[in-house]
Short mmCIF file of C-alpha atoms in Angstrom, two decimals:
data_model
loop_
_atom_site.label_atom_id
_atom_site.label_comp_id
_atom_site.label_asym_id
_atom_site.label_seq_id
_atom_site.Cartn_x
_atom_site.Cartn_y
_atom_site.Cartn_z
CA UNK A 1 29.24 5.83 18.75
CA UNK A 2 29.36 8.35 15.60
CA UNK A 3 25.58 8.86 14.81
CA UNK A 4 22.62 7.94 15.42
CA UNK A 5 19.38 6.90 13.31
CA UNK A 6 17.82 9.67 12.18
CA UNK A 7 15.16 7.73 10.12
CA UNK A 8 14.95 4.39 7.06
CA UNK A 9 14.08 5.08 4.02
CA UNK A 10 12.09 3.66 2.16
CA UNK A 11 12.41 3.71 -2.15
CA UNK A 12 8.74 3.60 -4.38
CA UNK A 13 7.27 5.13 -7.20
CA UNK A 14 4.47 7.04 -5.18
CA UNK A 15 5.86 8.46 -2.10
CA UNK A 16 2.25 9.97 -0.66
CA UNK A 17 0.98 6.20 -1.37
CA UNK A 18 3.44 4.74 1.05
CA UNK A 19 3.39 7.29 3.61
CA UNK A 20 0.35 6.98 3.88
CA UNK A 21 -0.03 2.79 4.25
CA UNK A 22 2.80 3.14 6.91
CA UNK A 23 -0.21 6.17 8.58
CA UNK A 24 -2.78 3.58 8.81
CA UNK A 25 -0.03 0.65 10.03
CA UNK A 26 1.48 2.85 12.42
CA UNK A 27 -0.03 5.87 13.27
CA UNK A 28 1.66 9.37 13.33
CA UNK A 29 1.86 12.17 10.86
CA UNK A 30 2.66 12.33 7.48
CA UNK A 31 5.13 15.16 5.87
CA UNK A 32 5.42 16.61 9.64
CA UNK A 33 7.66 19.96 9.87
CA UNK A 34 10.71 18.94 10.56
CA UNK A 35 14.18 21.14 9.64
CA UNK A 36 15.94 17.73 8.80
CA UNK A 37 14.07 17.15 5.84
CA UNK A 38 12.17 18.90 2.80
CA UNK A 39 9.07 17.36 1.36
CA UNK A 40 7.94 17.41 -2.41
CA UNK A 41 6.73 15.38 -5.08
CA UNK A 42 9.85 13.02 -4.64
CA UNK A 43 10.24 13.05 -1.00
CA UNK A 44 7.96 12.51 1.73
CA UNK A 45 8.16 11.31 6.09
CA UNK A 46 5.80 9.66 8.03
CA UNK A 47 6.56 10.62 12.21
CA UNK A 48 5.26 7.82 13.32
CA UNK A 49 3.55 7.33 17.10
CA UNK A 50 6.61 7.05 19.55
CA UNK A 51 9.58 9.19 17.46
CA UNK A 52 10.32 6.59 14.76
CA UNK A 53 10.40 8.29 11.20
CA UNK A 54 10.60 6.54 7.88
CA UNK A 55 10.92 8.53 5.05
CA UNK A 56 10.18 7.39 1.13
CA UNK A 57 12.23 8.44 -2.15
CA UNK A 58 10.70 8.25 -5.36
CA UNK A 59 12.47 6.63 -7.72
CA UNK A 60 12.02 6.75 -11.94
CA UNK A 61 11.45 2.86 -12.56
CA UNK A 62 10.92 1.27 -9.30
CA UNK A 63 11.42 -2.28 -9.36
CA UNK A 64 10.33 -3.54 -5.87
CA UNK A 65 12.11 -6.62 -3.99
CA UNK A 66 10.70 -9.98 -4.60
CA UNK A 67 10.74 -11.81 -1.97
CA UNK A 68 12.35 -14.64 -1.76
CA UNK A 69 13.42 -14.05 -5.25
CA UNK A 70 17.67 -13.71 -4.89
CA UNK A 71 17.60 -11.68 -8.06
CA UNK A 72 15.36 -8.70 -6.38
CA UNK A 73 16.16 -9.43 -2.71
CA UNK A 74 14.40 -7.62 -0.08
CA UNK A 75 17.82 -5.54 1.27
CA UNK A 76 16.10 -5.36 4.28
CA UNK A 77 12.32 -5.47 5.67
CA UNK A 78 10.30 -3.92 8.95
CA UNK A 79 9.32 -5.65 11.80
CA UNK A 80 6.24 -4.13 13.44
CA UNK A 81 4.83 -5.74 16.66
CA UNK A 82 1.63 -6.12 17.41
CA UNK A 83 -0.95 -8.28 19.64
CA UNK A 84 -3.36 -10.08 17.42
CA UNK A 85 -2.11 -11.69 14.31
CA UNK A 86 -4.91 -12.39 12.80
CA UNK A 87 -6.71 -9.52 13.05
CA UNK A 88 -3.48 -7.61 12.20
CA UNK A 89 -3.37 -9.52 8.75
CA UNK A 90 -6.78 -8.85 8.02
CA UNK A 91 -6.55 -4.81 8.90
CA UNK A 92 -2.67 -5.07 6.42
CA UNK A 93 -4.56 -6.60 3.71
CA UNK A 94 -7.14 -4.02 3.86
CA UNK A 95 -4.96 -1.33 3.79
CA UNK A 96 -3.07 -2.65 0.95
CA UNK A 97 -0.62 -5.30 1.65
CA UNK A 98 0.27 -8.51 0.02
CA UNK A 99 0.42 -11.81 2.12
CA UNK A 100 3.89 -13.21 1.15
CA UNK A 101 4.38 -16.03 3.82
CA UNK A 102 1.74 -16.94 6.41
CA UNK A 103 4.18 -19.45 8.06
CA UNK A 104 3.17 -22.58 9.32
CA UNK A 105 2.53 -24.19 12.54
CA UNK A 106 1.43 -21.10 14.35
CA UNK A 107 4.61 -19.02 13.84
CA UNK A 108 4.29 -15.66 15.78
CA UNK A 109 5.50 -13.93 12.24
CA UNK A 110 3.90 -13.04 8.91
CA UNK A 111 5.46 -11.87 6.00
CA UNK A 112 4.03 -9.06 3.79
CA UNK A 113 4.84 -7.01 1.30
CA UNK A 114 3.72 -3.14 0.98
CA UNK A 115 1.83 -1.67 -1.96
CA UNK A 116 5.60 -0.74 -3.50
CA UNK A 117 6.66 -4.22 -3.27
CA UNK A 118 9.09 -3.79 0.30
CA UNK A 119 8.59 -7.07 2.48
CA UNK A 120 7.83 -6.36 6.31
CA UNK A 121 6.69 -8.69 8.94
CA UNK A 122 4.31 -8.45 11.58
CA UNK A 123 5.60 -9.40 15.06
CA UNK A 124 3.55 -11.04 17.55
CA UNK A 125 4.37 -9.26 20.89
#
């Protein structure tokens, strides 16, 4: 081993948004003190419940991923576990998300998208 993770990150066009809809998906503290990272109007971290940081890059003319779309693939996505599914969705959606794939046949995954357009799924534990 070389490195290890320090943190994923995340590009948008509003980094306070996204911080912030990762805050009310996972917890934690947004633009924490931390020496490995500055925050300002491009930059900002969310220190999420547990040690897991993901920080988000603005970028001039965002185009987000459109999933399934192979022209604007995803590049990657989040899985985030949780208990309840349904009630999961429901809290996402109100928060901001996009339903993207429900699934079928009582899959223990959903697919969303964030308010920048990044897929993630949420995980039944």
């Amino acid at each position: 081993m070389i490195a290890k993770l320090q943190c994923v990150v995340l590009d948008c066009a509003d980094v306070i948004e996204l911080s912030r809809f990762y805050q009310s998906l996972l917890g934690g503290v947004v633009n924490q003190p931390d020496p490995r990272w500055s925050t300002d109007e491009g930059w900002a971290t969310l220190h999420a419940d547990g040690g897991f940081v993901l920080a988000f890059q603005r970028v001039e003319d965002h185009r987000p991923p459109r999933w399934p779309d192979p022209a604007r693939p995803q590049q990657f996505h989040l899985d985030l576990g949780i208990t309840n599914l349904d009630e999961a969705q429901r809290e996402a959606l109100d928060r901001g998300a996009t339903l993207l794939d429900e699934g079928a046949g009582g899959r223990s995954w959903r697919v969303f998208a964030d308010p920048a357009g990044h897929p993630f799924c949420l995980v039944r534990d």
